[in-house]
PDB file of N, CA and C in Angstrom:
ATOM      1  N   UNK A1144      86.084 160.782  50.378  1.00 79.00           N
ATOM      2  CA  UNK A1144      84.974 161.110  51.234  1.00 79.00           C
ATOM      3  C   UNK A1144      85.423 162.161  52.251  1.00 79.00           C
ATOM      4  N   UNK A1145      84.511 163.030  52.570  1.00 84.00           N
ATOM      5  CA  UNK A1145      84.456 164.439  53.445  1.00 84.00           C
ATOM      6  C   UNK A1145      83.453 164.004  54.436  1.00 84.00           C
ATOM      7  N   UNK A1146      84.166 164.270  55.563  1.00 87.00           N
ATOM      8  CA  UNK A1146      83.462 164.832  57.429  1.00 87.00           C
ATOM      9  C   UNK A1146      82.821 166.061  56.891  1.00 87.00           C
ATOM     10  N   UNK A1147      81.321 166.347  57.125  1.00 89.00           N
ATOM     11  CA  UNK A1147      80.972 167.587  57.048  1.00 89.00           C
ATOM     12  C   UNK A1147      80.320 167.605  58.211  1.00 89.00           C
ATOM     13  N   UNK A1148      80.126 169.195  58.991  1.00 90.00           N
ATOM     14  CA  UNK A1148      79.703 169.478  59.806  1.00 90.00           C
ATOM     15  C   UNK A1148      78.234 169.961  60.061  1.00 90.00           C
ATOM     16  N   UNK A1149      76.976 169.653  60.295  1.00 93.00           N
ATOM     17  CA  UNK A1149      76.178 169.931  60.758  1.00 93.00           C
ATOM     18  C   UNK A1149      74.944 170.433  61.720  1.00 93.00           C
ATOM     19  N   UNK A1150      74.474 171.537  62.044  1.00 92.00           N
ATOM     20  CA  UNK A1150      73.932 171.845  63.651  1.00 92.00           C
ATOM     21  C   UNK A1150      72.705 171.742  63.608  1.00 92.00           C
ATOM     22  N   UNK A1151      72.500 170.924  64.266  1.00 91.00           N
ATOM     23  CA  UNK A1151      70.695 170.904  64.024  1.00 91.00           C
ATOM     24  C   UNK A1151      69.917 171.952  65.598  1.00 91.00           C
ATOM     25  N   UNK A1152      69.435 172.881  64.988  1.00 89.00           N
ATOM     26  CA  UNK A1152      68.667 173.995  66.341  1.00 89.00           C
ATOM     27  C   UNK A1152      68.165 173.463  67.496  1.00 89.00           C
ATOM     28  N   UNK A1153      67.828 172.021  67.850  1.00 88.00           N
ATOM     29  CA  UNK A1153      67.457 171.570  68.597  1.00 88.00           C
ATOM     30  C   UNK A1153      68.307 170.584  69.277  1.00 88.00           C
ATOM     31  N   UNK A1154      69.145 170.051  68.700  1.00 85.00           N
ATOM     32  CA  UNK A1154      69.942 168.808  69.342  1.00 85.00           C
ATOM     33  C   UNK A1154      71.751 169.210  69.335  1.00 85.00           C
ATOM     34  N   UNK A1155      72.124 168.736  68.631  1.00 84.00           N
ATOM     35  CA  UNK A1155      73.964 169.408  68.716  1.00 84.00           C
ATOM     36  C   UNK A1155      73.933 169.201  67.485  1.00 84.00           C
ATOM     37  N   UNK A1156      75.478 169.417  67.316  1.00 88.00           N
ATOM     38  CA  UNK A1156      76.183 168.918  65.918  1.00 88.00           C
ATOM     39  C   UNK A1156      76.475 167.574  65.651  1.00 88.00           C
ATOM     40  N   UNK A1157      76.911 167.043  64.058  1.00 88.00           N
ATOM     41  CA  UNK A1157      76.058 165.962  63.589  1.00 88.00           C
ATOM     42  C   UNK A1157      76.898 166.211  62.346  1.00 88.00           C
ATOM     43  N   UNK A1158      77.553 165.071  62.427  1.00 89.00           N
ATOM     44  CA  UNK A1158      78.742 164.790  61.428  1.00 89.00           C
ATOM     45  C   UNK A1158      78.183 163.656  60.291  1.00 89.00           C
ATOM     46  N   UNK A1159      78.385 164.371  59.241  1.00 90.00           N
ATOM     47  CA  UNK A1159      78.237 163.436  58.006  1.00 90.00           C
ATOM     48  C   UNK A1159      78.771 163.060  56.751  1.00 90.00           C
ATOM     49  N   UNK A1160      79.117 162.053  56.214  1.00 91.00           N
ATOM     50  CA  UNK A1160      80.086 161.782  55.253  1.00 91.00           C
ATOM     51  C   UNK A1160      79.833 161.784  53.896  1.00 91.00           C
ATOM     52  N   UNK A1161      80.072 162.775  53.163  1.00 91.00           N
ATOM     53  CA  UNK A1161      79.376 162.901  51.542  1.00 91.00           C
ATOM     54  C   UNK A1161      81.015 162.845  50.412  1.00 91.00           C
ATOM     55  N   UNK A1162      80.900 162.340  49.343  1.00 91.00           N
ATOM     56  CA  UNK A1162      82.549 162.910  48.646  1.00 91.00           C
ATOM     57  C   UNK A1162      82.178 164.012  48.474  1.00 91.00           C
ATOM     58  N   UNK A1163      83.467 164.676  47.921  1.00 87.00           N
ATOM     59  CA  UNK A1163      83.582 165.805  47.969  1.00 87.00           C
ATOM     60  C   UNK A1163      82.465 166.563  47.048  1.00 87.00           C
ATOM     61  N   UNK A1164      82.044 168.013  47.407  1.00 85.00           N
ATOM     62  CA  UNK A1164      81.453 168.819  46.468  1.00 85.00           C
ATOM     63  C   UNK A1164      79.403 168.427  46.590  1.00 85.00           C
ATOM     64  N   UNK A1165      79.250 167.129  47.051  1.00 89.00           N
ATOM     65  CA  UNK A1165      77.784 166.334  47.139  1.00 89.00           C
ATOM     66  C   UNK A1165      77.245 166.643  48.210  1.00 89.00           C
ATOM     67  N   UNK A1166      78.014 167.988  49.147  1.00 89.00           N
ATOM     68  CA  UNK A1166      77.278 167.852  50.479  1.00 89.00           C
ATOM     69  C   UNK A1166      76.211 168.741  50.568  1.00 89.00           C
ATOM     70  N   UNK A1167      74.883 167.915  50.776  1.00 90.00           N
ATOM     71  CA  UNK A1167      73.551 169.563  50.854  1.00 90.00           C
ATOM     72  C   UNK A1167      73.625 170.271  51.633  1.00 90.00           C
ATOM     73  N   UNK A1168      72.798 170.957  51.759  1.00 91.00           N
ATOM     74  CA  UNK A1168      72.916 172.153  52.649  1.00 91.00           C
ATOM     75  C   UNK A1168      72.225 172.088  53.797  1.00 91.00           C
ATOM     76  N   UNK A1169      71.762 171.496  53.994  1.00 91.00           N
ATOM     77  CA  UNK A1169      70.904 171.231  54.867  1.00 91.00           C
ATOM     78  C   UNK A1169      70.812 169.401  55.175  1.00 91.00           C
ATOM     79  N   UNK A1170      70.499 168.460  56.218  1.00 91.00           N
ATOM     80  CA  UNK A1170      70.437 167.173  56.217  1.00 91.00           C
ATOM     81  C   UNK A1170      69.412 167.181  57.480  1.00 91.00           C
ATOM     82  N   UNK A1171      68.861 166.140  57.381  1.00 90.00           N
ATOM     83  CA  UNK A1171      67.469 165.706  58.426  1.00 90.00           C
ATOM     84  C   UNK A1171      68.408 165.605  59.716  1.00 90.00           C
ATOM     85  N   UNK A1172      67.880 165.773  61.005  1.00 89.00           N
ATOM     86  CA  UNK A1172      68.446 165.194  62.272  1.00 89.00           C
ATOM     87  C   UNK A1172      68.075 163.862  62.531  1.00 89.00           C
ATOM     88  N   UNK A1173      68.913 163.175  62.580  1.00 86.00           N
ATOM     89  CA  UNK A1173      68.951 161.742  62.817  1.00 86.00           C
ATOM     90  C   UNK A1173      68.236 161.556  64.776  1.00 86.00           C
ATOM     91  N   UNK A1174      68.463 162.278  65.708  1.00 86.00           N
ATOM     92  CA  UNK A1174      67.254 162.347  66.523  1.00 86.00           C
ATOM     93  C   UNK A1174      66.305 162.954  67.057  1.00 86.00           C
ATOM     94  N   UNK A1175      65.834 164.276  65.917  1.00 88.00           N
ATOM     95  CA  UNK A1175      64.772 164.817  66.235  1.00 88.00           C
ATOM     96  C   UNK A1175      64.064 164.955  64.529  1.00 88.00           C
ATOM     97  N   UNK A1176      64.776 164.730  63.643  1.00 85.00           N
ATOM     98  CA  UNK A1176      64.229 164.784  62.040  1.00 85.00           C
ATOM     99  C   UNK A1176      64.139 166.528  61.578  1.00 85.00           C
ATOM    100  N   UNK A1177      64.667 167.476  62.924  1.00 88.00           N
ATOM    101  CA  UNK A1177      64.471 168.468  62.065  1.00 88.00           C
ATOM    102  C   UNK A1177      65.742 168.936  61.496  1.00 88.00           C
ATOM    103  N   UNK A1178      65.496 169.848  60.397  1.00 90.00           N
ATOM    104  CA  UNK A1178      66.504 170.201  59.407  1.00 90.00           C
ATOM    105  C   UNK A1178      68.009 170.767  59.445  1.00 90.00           C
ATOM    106  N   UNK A1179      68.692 170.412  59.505  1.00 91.00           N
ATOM    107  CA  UNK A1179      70.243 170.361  60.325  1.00 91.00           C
ATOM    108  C   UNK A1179      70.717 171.736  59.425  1.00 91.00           C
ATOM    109  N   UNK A1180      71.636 173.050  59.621  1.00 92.00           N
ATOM    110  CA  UNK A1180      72.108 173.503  58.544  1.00 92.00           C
ATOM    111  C   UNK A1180      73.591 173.381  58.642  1.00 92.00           C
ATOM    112  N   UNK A1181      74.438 173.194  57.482  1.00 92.00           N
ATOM    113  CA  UNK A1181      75.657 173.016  57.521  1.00 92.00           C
ATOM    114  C   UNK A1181      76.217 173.853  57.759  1.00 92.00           C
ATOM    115  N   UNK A1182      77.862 173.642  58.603  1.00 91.00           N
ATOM    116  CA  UNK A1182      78.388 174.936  59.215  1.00 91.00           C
ATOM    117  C   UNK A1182      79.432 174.455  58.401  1.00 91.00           C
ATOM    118  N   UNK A1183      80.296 175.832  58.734  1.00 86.00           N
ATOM    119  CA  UNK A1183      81.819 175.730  57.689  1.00 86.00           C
ATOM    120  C   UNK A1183      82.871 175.782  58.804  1.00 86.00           C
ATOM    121  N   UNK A1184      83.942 175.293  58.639  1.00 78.00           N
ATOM    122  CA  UNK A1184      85.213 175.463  59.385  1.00 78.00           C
ATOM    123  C   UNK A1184      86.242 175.448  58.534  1.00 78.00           C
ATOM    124  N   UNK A1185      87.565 175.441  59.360  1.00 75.00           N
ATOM    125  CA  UNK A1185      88.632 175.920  58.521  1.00 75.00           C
ATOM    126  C   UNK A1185      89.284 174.461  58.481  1.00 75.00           C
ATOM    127  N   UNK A1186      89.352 174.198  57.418  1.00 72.00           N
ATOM    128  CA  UNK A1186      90.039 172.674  56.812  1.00 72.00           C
ATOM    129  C   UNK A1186      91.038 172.254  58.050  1.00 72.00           C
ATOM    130  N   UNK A1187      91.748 171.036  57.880  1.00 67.00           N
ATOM    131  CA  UNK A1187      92.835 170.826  58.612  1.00 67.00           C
ATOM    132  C   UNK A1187      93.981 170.243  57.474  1.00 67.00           C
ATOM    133  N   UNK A1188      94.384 171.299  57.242  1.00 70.00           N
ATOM    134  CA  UNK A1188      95.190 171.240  55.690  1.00 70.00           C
ATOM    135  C   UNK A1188      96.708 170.642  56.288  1.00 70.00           C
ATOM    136  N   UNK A1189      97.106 171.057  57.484  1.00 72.00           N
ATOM    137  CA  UNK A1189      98.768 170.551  57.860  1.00 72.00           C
ATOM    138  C   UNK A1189      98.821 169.186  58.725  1.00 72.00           C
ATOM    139  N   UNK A1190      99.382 168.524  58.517  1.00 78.00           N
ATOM    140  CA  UNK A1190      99.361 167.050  59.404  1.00 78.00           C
ATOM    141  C   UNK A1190     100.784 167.607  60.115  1.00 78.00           C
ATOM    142  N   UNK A1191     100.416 167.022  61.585  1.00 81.00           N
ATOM    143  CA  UNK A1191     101.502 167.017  62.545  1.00 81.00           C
ATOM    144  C   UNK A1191     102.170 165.784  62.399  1.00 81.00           C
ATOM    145  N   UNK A1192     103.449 165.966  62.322  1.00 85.00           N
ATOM    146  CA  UNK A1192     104.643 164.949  62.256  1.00 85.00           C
ATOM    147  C   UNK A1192     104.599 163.761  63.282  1.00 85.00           C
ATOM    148  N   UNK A1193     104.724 162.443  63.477  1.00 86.00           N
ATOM    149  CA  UNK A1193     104.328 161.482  63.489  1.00 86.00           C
ATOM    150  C   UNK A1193     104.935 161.332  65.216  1.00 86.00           C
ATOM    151  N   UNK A1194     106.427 161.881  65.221  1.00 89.00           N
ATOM    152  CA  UNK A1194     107.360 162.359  66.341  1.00 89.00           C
ATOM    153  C   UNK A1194     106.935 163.040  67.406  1.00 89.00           C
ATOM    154  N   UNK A1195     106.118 164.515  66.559  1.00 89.00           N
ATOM    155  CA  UNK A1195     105.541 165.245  67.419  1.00 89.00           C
ATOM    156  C   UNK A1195     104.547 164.772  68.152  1.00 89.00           C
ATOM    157  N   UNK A1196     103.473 164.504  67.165  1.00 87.00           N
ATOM    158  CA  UNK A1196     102.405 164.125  67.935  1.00 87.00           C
ATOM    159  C   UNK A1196     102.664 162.974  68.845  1.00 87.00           C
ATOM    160  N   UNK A1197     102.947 161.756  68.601  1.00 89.00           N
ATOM    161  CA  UNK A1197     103.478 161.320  69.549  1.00 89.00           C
ATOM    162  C   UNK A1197     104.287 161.975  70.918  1.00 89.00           C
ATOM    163  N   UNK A1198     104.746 162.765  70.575  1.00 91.00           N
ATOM    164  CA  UNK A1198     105.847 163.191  72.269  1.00 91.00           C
ATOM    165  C   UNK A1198     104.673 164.245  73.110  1.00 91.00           C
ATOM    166  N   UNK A1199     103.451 165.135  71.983  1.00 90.00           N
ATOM    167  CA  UNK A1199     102.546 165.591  72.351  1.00 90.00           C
ATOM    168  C   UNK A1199     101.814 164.929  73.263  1.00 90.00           C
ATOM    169  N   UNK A1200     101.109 163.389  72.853  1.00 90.00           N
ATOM    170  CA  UNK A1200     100.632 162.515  73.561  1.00 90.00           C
ATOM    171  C   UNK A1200     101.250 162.202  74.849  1.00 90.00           C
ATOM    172  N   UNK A1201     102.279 161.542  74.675  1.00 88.00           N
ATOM    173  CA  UNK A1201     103.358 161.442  75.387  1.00 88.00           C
ATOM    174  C   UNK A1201     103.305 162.301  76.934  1.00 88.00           C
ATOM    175  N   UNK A1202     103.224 163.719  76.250  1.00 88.00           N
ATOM    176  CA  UNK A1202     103.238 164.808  77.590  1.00 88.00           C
ATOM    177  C   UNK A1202     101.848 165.440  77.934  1.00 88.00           C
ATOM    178  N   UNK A1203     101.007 164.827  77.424  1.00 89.00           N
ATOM    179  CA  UNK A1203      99.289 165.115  78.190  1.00 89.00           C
ATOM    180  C   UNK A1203      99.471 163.775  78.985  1.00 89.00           C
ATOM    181  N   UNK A1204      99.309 162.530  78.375  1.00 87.00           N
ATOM    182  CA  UNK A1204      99.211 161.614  79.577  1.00 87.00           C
ATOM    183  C   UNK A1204     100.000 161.952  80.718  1.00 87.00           C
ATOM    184  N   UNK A1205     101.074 162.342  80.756  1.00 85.00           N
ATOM    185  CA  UNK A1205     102.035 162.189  82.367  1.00 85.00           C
ATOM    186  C   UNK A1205     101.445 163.093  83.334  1.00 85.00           C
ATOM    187  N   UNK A1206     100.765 164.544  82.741  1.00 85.00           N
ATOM    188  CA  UNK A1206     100.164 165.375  83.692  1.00 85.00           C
ATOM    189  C   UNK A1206      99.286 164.160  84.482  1.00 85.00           C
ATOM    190  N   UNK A1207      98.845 163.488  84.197  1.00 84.00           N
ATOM    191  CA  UNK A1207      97.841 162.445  85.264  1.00 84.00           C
ATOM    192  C   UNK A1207      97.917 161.208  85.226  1.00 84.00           C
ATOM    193  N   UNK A1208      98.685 160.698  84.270  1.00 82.00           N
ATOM    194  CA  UNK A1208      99.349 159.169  84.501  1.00 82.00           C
ATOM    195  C   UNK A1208     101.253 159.384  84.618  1.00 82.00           C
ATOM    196  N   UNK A1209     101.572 159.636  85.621  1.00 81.00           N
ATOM    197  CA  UNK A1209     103.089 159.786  85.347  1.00 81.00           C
ATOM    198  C   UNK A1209     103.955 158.582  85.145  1.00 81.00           C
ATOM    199  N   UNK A1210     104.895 158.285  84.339  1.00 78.00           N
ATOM    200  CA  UNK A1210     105.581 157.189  84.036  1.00 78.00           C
ATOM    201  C   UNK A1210     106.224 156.353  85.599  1.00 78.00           C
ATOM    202  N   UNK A1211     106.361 155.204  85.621  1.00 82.00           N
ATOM    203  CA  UNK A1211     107.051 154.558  86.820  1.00 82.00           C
ATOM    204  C   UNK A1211     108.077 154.232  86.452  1.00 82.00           C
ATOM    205  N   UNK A1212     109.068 154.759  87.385  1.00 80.00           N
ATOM    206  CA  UNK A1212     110.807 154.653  87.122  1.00 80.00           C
ATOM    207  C   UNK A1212     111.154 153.329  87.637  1.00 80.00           C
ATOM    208  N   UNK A1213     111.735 152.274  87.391  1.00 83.00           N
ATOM    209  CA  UNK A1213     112.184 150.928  88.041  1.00 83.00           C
ATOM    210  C   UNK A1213     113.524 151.116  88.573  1.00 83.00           C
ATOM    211  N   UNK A1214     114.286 152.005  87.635  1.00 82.00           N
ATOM    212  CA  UNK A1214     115.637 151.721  87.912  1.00 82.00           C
ATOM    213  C   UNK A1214     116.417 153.143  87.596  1.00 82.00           C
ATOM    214  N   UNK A1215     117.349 153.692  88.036  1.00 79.00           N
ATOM    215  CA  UNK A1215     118.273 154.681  87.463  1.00 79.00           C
ATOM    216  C   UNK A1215     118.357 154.623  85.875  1.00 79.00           C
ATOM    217  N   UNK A1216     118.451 155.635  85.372  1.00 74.00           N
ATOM    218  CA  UNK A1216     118.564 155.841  84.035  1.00 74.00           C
ATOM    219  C   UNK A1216     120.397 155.429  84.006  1.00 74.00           C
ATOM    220  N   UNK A1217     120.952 154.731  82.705  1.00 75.00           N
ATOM    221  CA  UNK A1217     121.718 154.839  82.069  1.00 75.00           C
ATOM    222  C   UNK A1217     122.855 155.904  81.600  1.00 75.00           C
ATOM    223  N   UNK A1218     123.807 155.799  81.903  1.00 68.00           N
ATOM    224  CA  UNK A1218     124.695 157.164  81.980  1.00 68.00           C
ATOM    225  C   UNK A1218     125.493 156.332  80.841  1.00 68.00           C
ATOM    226  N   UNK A1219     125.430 157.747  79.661  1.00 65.00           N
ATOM    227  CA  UNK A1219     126.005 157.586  78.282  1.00 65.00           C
ATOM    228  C   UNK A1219     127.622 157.332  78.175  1.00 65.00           C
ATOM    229  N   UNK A1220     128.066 156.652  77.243  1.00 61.00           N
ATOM    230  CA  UNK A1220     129.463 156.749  77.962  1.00 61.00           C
ATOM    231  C   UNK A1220     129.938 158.010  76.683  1.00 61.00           C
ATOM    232  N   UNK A1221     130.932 158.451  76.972  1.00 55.00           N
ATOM    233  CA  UNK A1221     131.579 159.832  76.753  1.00 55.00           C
ATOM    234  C   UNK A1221     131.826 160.567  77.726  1.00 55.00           C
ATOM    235  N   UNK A1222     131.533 160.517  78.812  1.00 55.00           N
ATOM    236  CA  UNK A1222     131.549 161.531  80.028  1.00 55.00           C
ATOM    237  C   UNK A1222     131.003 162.338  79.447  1.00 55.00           C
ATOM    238  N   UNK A1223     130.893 163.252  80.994  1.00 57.00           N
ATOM    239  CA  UNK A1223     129.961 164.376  80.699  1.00 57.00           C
ATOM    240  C   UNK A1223     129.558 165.657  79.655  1.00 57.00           C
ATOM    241  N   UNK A1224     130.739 165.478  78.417  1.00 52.00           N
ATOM    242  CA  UNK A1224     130.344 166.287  77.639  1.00 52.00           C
ATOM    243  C   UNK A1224     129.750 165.534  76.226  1.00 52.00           C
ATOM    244  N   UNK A1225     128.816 166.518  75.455  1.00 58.00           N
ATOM    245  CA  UNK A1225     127.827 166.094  75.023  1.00 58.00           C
ATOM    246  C   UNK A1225     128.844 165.484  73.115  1.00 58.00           C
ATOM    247  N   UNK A1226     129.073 165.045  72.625  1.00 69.00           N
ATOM    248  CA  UNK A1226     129.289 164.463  71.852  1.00 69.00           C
ATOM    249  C   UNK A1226     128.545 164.832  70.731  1.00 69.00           C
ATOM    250  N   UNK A1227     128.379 166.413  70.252  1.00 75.00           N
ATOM    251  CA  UNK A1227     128.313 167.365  69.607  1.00 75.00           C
ATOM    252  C   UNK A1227     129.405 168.222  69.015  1.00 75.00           C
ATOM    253  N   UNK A1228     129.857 168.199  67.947  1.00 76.00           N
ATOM    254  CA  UNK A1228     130.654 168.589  67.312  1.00 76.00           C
ATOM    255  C   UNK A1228     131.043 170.144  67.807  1.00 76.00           C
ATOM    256  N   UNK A1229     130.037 171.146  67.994  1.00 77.00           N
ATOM    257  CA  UNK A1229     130.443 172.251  68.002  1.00 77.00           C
ATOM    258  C   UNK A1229     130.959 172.123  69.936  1.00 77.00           C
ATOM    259  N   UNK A1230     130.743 171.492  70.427  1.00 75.00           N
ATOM    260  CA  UNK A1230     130.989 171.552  72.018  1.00 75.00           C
ATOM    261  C   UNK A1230     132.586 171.418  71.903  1.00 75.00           C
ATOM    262  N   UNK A1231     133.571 171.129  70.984  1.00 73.00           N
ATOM    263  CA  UNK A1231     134.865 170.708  71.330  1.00 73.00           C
ATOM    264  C   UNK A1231     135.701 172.264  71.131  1.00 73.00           C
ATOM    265  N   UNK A1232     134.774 173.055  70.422  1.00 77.00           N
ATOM    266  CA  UNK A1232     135.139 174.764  70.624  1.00 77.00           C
ATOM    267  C   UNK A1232     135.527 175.285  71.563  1.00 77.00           C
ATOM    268  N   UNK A1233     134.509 174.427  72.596  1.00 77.00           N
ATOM    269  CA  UNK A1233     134.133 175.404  73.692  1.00 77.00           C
ATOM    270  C   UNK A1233     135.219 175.484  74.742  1.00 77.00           C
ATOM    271  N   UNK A1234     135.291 176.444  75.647  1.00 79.00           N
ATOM    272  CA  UNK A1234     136.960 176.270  76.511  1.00 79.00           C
ATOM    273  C   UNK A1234     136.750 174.942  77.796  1.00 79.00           C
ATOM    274  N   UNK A1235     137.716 174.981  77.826  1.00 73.00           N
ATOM    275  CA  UNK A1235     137.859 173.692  79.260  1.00 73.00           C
ATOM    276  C   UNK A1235     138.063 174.504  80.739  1.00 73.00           C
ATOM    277  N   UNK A1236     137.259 173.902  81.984  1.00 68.00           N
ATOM    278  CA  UNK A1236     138.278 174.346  82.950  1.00 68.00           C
ATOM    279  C   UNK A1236     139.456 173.990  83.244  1.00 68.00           C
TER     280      UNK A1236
END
């Protein structure tokens, strides 16, 4: 089954569910009865990764719900250098 998009001239748009290929061209307005015509958009062919979107979410809420800190964060043990292979290249002071 397919979301198709619909605008009816008098009221807004007006989403309706047909399988694929069955969708008319036209559908009644469900609150004014006049004749809706179907609009086209561009598919949403790529799904965002499960990680992303999540950390996406993640960073719209904090703009206006910001997280509450209880306690100091956790200091990793290794000391301060990062426990990355290519970092042991790097020179020392």
């Amino acid at each position: 089954m397919t979301v198709y998009t619909y605008r009816c001239p008098h009221c807004s748009e007006i989403e309706a569910i047909f399988p694929i290929g069955t969708a008319p061209a036209a559908v009644p307005c469900p609150d004014c009865g006049a004749a809706s015509a179907r609009t086209f958009s561009a598919p949403m062919l790529t799904r965002t990764p499960t990680a992303v979107s999540t950390q996406l979410q993640r960073a719209e809420r904090s703009a206006s719900e910001p997280e509450v800190v209880t306690s100091l964060p956790r200091r990793r043990s290794g000391g301060a250098v990062a426990l990355h292979p290519a970092t042991g290249r790097l020179p020392r002071p």
